[in-house]
mmCIF file of C-alpha atoms and ligand atoms in Angstrom:
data_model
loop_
_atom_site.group_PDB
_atom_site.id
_atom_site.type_symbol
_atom_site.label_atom_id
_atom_site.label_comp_id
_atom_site.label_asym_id
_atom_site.label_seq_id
_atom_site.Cartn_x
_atom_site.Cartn_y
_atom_site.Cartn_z
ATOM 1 C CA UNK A 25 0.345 22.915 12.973
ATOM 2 C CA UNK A 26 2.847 20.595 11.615
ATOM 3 C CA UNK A 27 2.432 16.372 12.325
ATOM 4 C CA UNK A 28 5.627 14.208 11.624
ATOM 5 C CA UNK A 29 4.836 10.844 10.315
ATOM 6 C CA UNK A 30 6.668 7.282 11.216
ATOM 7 C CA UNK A 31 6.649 4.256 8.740
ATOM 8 C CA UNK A 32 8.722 1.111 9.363
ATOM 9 C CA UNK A 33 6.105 -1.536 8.998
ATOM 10 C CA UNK A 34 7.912 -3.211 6.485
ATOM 11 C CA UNK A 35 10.820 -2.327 4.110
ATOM 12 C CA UNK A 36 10.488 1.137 3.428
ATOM 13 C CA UNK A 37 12.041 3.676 5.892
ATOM 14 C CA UNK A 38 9.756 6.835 5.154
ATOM 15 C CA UNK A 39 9.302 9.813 7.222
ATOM 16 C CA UNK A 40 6.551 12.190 5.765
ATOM 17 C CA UNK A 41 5.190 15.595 7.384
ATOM 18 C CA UNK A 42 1.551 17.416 7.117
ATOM 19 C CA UNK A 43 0.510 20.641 8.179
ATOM 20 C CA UNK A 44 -2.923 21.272 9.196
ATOM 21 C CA UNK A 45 -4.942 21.503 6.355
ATOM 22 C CA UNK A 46 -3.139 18.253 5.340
ATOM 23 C CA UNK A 47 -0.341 19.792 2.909
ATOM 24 C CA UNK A 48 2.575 17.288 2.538
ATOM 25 C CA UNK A 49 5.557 19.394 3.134
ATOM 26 C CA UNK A 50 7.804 16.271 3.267
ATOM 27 C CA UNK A 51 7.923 12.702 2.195
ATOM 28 C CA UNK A 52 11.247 11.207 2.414
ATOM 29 C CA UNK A 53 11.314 7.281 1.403
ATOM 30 C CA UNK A 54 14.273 5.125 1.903
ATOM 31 C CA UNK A 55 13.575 2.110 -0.189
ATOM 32 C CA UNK A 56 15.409 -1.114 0.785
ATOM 33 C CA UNK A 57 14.854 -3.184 -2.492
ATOM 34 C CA UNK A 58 17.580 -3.520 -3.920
ATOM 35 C CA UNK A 59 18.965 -4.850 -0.302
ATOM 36 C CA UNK A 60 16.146 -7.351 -0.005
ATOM 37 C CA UNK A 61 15.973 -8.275 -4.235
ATOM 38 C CA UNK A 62 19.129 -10.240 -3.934
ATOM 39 C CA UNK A 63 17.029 -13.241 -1.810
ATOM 40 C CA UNK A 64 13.678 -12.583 -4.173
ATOM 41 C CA UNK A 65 11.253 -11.167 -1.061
ATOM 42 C CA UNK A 66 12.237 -9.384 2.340
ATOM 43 C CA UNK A 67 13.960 -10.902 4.663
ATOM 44 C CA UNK A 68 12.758 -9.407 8.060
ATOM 45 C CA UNK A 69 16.148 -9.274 10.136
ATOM 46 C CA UNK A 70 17.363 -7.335 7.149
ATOM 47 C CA UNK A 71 14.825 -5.004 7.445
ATOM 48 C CA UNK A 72 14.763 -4.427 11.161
ATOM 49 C CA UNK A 73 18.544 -3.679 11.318
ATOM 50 C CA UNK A 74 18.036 -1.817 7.959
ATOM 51 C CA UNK A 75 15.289 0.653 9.391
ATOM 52 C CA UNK A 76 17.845 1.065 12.746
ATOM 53 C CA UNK A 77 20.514 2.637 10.601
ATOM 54 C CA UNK A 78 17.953 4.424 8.234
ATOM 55 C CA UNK A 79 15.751 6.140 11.029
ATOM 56 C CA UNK A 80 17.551 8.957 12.467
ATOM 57 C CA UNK A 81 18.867 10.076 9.159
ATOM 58 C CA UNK A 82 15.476 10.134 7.217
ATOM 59 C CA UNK A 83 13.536 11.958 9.909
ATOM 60 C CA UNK A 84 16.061 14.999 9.776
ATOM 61 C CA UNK A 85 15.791 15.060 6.110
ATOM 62 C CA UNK A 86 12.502 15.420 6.430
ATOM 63 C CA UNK A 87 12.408 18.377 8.565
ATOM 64 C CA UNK A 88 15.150 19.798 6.632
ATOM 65 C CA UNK A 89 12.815 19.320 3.531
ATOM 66 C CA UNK A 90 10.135 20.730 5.034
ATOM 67 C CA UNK A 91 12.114 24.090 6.127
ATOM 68 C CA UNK A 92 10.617 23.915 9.473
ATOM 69 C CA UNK A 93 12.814 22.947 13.172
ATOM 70 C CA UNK A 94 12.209 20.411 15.660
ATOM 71 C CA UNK A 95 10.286 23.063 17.565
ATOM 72 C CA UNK A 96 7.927 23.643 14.486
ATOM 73 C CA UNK A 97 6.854 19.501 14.911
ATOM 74 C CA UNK A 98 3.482 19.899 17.340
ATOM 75 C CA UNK A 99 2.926 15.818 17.239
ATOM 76 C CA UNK A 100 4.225 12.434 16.260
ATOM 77 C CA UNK A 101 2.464 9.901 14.679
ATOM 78 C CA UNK A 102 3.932 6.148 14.263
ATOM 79 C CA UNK A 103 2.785 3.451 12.352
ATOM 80 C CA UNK A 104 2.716 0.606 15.128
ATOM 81 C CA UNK A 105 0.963 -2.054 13.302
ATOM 82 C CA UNK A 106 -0.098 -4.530 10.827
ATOM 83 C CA UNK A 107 3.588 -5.539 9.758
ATOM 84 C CA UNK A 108 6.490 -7.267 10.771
ATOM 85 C CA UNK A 109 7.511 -7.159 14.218
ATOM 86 C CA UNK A 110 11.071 -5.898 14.403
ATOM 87 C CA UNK A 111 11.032 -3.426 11.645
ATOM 88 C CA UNK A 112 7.594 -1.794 14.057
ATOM 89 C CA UNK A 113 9.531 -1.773 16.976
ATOM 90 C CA UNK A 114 12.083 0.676 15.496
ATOM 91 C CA UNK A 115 9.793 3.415 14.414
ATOM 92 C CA UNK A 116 7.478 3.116 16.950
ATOM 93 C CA UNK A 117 10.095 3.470 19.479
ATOM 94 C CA UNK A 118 11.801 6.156 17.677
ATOM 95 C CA UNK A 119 8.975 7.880 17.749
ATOM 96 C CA UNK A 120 8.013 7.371 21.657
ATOM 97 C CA UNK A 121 11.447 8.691 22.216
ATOM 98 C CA UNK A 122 10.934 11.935 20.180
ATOM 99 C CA UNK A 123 7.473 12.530 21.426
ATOM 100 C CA UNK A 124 9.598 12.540 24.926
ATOM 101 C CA UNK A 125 12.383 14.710 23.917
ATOM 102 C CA UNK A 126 10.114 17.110 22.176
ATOM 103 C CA UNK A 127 7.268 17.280 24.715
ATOM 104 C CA UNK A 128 4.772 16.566 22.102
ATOM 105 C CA UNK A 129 2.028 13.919 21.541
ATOM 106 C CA UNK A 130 2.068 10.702 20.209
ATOM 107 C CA UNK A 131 -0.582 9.119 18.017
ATOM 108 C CA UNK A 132 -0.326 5.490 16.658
ATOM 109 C CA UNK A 133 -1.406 4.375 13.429
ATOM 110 C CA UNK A 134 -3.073 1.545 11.548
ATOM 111 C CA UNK A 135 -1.362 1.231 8.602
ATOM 112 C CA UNK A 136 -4.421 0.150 6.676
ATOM 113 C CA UNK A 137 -5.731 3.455 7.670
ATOM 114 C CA UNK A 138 -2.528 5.208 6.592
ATOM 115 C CA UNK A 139 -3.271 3.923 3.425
ATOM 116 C CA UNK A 140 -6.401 4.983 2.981
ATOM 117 C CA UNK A 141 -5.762 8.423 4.291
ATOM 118 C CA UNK A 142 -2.792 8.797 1.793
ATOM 119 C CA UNK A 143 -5.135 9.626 -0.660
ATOM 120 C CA UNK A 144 -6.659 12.997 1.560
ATOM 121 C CA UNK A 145 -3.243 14.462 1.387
ATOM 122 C CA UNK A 146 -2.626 17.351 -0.307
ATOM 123 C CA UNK A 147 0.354 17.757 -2.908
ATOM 124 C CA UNK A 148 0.652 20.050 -5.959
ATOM 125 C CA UNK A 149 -1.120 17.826 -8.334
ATOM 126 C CA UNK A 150 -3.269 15.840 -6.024
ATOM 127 C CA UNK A 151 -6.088 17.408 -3.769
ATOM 128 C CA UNK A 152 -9.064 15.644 -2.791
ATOM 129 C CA UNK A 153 -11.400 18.501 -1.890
ATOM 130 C CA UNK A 154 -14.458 16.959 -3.357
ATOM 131 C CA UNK A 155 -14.780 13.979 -1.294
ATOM 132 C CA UNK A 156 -13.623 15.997 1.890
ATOM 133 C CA UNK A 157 -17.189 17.818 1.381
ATOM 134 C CA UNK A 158 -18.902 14.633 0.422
ATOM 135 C CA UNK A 159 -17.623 12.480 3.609
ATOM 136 C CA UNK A 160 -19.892 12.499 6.233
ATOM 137 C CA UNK A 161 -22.945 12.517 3.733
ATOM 138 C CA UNK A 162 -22.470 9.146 1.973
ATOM 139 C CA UNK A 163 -19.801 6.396 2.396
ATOM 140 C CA UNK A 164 -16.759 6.004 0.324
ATOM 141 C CA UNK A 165 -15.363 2.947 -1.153
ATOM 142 C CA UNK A 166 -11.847 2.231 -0.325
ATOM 143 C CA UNK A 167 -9.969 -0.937 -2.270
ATOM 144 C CA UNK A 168 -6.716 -0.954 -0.428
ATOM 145 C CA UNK A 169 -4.181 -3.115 -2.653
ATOM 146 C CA UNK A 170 -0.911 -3.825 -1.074
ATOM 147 C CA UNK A 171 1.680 -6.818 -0.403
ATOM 148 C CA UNK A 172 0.105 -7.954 2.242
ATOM 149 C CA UNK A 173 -3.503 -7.036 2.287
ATOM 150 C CA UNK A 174 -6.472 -6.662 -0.220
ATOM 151 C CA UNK A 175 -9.279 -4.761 1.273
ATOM 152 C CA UNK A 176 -12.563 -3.329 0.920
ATOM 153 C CA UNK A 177 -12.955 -0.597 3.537
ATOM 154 C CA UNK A 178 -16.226 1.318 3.684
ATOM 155 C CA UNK A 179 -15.578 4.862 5.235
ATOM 156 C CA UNK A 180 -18.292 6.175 6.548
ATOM 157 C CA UNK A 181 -17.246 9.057 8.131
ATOM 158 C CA UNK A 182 -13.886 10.338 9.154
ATOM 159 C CA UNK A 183 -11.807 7.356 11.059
ATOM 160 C CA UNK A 184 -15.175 5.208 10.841
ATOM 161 C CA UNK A 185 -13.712 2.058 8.930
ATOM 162 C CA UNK A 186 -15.772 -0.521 8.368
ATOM 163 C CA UNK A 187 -13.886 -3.604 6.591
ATOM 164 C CA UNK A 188 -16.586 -5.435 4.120
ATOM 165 C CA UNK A 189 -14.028 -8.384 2.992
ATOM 166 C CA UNK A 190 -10.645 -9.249 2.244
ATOM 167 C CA UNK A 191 -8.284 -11.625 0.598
ATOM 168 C CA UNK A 192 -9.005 -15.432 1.947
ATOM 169 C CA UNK A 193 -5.592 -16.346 0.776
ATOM 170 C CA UNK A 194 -2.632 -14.316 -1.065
ATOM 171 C CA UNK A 195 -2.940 -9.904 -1.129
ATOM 172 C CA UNK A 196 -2.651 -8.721 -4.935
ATOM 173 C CA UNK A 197 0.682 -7.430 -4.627
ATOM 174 C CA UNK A 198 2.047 -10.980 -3.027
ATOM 175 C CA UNK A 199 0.580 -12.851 -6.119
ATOM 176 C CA UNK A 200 2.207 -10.086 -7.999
ATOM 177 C CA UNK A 201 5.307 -10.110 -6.341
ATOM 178 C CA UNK A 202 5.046 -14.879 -6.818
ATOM 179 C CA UNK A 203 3.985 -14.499 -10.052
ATOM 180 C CA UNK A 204 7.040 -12.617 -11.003
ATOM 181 C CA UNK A 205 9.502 -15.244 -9.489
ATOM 182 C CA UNK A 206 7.436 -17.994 -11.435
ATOM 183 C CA UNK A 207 8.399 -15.470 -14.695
ATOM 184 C CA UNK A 208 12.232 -15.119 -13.808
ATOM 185 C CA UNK A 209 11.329 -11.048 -13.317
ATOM 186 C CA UNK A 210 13.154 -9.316 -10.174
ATOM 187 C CA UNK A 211 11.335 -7.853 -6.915
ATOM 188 C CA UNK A 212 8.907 -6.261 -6.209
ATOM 189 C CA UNK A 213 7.273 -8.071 -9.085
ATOM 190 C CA UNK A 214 4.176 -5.290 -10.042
ATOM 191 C CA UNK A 215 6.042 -2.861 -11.693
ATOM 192 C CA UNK A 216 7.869 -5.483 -13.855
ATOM 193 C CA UNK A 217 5.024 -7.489 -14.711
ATOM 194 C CA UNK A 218 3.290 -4.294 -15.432
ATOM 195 C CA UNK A 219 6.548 -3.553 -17.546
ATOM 196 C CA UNK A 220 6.991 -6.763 -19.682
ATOM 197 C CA UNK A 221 2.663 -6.750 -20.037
ATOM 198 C CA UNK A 222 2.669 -3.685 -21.896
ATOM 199 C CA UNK A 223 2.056 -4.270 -25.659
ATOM 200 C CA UNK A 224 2.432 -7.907 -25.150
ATOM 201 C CA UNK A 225 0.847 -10.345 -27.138
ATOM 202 C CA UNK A 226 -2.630 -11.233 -26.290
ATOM 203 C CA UNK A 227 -3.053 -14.570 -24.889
ATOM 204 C CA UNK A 228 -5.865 -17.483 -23.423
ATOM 205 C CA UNK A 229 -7.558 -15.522 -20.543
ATOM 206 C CA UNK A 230 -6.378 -17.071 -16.864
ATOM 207 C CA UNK A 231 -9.115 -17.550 -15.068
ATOM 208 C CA UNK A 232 -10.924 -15.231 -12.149
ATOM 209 C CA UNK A 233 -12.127 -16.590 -8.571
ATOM 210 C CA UNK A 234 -15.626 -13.940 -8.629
ATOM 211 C CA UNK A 235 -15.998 -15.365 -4.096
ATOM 212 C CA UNK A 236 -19.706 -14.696 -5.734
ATOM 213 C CA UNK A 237 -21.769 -13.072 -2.858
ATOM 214 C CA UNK A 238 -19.074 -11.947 -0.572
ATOM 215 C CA UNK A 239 -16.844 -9.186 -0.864
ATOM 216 C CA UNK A 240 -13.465 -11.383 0.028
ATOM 217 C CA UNK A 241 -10.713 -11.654 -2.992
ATOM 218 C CA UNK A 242 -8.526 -14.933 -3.190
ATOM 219 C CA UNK A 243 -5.524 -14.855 -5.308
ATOM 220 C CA UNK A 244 -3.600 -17.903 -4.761
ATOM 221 C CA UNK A 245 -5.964 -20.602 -7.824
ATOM 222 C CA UNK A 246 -4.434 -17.505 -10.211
ATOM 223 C CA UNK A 247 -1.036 -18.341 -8.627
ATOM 224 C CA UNK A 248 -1.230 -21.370 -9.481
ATOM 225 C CA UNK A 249 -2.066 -21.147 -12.827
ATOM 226 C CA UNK A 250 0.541 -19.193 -13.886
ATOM 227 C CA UNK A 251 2.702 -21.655 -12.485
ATOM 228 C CA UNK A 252 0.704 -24.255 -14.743
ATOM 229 C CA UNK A 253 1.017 -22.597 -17.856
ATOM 230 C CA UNK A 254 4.672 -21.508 -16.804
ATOM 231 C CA UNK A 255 5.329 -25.301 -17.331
ATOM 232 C CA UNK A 256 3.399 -26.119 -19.488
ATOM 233 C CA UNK A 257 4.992 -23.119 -21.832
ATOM 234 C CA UNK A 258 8.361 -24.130 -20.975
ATOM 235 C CA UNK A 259 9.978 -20.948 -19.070
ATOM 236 C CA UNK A 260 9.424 -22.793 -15.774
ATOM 237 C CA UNK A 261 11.585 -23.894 -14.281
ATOM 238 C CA UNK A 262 13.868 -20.880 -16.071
ATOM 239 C CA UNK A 263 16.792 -22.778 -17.910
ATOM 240 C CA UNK A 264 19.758 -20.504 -17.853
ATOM 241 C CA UNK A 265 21.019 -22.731 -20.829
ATOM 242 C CA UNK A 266 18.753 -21.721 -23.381
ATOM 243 C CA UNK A 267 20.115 -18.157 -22.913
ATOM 244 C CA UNK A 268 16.150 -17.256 -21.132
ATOM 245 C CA UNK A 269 12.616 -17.293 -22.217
ATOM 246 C CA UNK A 270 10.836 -15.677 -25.447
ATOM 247 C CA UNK A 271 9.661 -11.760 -24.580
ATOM 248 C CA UNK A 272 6.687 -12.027 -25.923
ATOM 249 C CA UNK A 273 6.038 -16.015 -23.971
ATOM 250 C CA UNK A 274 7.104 -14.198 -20.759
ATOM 251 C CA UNK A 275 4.750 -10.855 -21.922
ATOM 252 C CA UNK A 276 1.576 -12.276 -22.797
ATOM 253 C CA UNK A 277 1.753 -14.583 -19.479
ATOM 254 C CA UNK A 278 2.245 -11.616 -17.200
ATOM 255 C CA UNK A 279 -0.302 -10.002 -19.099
ATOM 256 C CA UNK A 280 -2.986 -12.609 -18.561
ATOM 257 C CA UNK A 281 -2.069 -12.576 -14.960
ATOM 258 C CA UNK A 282 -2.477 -8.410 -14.607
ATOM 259 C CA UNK A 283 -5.544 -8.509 -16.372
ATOM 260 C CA UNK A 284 -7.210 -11.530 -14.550
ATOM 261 C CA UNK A 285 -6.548 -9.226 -10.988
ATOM 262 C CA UNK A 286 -7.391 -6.413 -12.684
ATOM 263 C CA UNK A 287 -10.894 -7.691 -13.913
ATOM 264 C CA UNK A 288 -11.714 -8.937 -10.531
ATOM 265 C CA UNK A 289 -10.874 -6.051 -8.674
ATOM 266 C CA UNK A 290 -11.959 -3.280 -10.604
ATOM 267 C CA UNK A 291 -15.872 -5.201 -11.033
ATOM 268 C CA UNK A 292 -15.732 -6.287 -7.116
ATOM 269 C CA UNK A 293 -15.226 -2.711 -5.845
ATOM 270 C CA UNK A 294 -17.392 -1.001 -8.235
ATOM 271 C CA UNK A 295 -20.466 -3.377 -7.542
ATOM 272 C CA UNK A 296 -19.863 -2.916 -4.037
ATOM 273 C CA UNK A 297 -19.915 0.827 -3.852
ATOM 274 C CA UNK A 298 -22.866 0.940 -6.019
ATOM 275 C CA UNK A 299 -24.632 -1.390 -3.753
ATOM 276 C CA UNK A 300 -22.978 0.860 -0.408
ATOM 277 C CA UNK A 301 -25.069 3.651 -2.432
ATOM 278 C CA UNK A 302 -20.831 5.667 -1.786
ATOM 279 C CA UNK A 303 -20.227 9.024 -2.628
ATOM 280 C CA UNK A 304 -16.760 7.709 -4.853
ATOM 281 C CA UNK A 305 -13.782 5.077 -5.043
ATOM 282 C CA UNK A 306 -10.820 5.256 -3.163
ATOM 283 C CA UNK A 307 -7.745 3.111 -4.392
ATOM 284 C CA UNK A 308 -5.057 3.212 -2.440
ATOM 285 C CA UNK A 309 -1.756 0.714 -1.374
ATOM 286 C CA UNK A 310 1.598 -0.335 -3.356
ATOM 287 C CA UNK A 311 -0.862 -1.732 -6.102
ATOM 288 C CA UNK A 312 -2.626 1.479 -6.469
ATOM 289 C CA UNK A 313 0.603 2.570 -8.749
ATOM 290 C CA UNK A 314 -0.655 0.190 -11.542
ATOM 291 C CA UNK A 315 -1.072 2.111 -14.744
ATOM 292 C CA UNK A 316 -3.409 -0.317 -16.022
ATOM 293 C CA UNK A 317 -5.631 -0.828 -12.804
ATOM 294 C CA UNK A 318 -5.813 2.702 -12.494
ATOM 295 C CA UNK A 319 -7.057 3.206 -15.418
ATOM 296 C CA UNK A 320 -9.526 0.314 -16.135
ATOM 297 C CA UNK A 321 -11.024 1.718 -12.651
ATOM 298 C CA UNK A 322 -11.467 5.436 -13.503
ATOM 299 C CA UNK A 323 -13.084 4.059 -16.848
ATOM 300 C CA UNK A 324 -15.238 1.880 -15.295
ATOM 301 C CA UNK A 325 -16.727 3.344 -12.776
ATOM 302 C CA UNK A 326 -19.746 5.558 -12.826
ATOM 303 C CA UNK A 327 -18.770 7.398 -9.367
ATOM 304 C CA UNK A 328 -15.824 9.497 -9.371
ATOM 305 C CA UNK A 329 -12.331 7.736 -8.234
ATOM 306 C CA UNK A 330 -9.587 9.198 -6.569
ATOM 307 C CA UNK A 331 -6.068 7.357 -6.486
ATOM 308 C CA UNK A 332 -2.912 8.994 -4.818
ATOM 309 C CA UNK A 333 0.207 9.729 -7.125
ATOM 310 C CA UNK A 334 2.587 7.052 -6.695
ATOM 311 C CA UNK A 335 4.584 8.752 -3.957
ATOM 312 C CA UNK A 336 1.392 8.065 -1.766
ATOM 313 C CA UNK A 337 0.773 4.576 -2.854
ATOM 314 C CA UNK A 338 3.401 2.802 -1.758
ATOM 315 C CA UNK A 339 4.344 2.755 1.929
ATOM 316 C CA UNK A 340 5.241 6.539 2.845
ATOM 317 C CA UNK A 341 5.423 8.339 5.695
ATOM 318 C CA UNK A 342 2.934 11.047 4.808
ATOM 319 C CA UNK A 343 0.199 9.109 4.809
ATOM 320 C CA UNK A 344 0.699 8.362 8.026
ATOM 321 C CA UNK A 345 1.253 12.017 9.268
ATOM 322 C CA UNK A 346 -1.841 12.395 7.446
ATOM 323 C CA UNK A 347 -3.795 9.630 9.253
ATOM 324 C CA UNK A 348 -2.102 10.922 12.530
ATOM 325 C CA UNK A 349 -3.640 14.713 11.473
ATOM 326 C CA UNK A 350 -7.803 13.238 11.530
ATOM 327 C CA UNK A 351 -6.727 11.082 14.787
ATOM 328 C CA UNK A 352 -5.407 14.288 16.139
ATOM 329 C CA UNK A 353 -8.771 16.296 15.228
ATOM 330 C CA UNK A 354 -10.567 13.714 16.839
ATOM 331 C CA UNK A 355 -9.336 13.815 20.064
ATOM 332 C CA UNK A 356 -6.398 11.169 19.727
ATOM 333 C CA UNK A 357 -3.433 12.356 22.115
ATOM 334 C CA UNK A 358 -1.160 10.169 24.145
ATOM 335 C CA UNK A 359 -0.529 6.346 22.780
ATOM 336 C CA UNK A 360 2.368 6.179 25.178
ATOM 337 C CA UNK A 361 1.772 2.746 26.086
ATOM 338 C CA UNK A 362 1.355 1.549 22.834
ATOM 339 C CA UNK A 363 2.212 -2.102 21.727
ATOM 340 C CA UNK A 364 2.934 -3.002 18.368
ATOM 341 C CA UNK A 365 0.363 -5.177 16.387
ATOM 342 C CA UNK A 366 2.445 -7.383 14.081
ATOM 343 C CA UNK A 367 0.805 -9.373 10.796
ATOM 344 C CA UNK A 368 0.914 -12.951 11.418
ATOM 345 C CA UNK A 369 2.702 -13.409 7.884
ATOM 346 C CA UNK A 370 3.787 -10.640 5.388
ATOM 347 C CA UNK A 371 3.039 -12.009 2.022
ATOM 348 C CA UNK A 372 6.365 -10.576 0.611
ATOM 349 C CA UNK A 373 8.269 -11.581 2.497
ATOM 350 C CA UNK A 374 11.750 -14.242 1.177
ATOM 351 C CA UNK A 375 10.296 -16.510 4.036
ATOM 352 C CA UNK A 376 6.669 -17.172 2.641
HETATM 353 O O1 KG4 B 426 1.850 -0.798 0.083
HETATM 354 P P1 KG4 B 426 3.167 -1.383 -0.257
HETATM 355 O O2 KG4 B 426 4.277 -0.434 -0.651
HETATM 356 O O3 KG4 B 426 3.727 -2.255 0.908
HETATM 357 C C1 KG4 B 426 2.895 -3.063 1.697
HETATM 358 O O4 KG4 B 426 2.254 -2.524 2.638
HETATM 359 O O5 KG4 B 426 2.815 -4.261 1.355
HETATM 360 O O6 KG4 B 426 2.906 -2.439 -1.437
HETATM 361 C C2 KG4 B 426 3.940 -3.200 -2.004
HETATM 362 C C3 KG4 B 426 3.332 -4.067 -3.094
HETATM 363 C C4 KG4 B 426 4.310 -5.094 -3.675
HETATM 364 O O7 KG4 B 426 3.687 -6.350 -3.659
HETATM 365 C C5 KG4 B 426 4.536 -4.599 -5.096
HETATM 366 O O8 KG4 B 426 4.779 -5.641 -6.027
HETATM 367 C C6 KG4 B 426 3.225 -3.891 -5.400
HETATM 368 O O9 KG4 B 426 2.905 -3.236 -4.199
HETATM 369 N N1 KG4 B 426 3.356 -2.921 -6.490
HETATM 370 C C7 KG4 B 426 2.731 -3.058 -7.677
HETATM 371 C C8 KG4 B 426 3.183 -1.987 -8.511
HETATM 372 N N2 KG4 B 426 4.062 -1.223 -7.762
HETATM 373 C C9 KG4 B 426 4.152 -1.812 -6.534
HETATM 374 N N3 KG4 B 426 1.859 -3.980 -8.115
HETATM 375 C C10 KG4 B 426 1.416 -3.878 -9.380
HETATM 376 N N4 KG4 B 426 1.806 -2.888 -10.233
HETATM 377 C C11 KG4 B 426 2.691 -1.929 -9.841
HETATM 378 N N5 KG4 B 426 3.072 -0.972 -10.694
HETATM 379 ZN ZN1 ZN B 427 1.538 -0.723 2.804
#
């Protein structure tokens, strides 16, 4: 069996497909950041209109990829929520109409879930057979990093979520993504800070908000003080004149930042897995592609820890085919009335 999957929740036009043992055959992405870079942060009319254009021609590249036909596509899955509004409508709709034309069913998906589920998918360096045998048995920690959400998810069985806390304020990748702005780097703002941090100078520590005795994240005090020590440092406001700031000033700044998040969220999710009594760490979402996260975690951490390649961090398509694939097995069929379920805010976007 073969399961197309639809993601449009935010600025990423990705069509991905599985087959049945959850193989990705496909995974085409079509990025808009360089369109939304210009204004700093997404602009969500852009998007929407962007994801209109990009829809049709992505999905056929992806069965083209995946050397199969239409026929060959036995169900649809669509993300149809948390993200923005107008950029869900077009690929949930898209795929309502193709579940139609092709006679096939329709499953929506969380895209929280999507995330999470990225990491089950199989490619030719990434298989996660071990914790396929271990689910069921004990729990697995999942710390799903993105722009607009920080989660810990327990999974305790196959499409059993069970969210233990969040971010009170700002997601990692938004105070990634502000951060940046505050350092004159372009968006999205994690890989550059990630790129100007490396081999940087090392600098006062920035500080870390523990939420002692809860499993919720807040991001936005760290915000701030990189705002603070931006001024106080001189590259903030950036003056043009002065022909930009000092590498290393810029460097050791972003490298505070990273490794303030990192520390937080690598000692949060480990205690809380440990205390769980889970099987193994799951990091998934846009912030997953961290070098440095990813590796402070797999050091760290006593239980084994599985993160996605980078392909399946970031929004993508096949981790929503995948998603669509256990939904399937369980019984999910026909979400043919299915509303979106927009985010309130998205913390990237050029708006916030
Ligand atoms: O999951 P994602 O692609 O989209 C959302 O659902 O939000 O995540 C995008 C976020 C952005 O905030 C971006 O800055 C962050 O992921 N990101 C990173 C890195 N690559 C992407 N953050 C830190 N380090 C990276 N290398
Ligand atoms: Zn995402």
């Amino acid at each position: 069996m073969n399961i197309l999957g639809i993601e449009t929740s935010c600025d990423e036009t990705s069509v991905g497909i599985v087959d049945g043992d959850g193989y990705v055959r496909a995974n085409v992405i079509a990025t808009q950041i360089d369109i939304h870079a210009r204004y700093g942060g997404i602009v969500p009319e852009v998007a929407s209109r962007q994801h209109v254009l990009d829809i049709r021609p992505v999905c056929e590249q992806a069965v083209r990829d995946a050397g199969l036909d239409w026929g060959d596509i036995d169900a649809v899955a669509a993300t149809h929520g948390p993200g923005l509004a107008g950029s869900l409508i077009v690929g949930l709709n898209f795929s309502k109409g193709l579940s139609a034309a092709l006679d096939i069913p329709l499953i929506g998906v969380n895209h929280m879930d999507g995330h999470v589920y990225g990491a089950w998918a199989i490619t030719e360096d990434h298989g996660l057979e071990p914790f396929q045998e271990l689910i069921g048995e004990q729990p697995i920690m999942c710390l799903v990093v993105s722009g607009g959400h920080t989660e810990l998810v327990l999974l305790e069985g196959h499409g059993k979520f069970r969210l233990l806390g969040e971010t009170r304020d700002d997601a990692a990748g938004e105070a990634f993504d502000k951060a940046a702005r505050v350092l004159g780097l372009r968006y999205p703002g994690g890989p550059e800070i990630q790129r100007v941090a490396e081999g940087a100078p090392e600098t006062d520590p920035l500080p870390r908000a523990w939420m002692r005795g809860t499993d919720e994240f807040s991001f936005s005090g760290l915000k701030t003080a990189v705002l603070t020590r931006a001024r106080k440092l001189g590259i903030y406001p950036p003056n043009g004149a002065s022909g930009g700031a000092d590498p290393d000033v810029v460097g050791g700044l972003a490298k505070a930042f990273q490794d303030s998040v990192i520390d937080v969220l690598v000692t949060k999710t480990i205690s809380a897995a440990k205390r769980e009594n889970c099987a193994g760490i799951v990091l998934v979402g846009g912030v997953a592609a961290n070098g440095p996260l990813r590796q402070t975690l797999k050091e760290k951490s006593p239980l084994p820890v599985a993160i996605p390649p980078f392909k399946l961090c970031t929004d993508n398509g096949a981790m929503i085919a995948m998603s669509g694939l256990v939904n399937f097995r369980n019984g999910r069929r026909d979400d043919w009335d299915l509303d979106i379920v927009p985010s309130l805010r998205i913390g990237t976007s050029a708006l916030v």
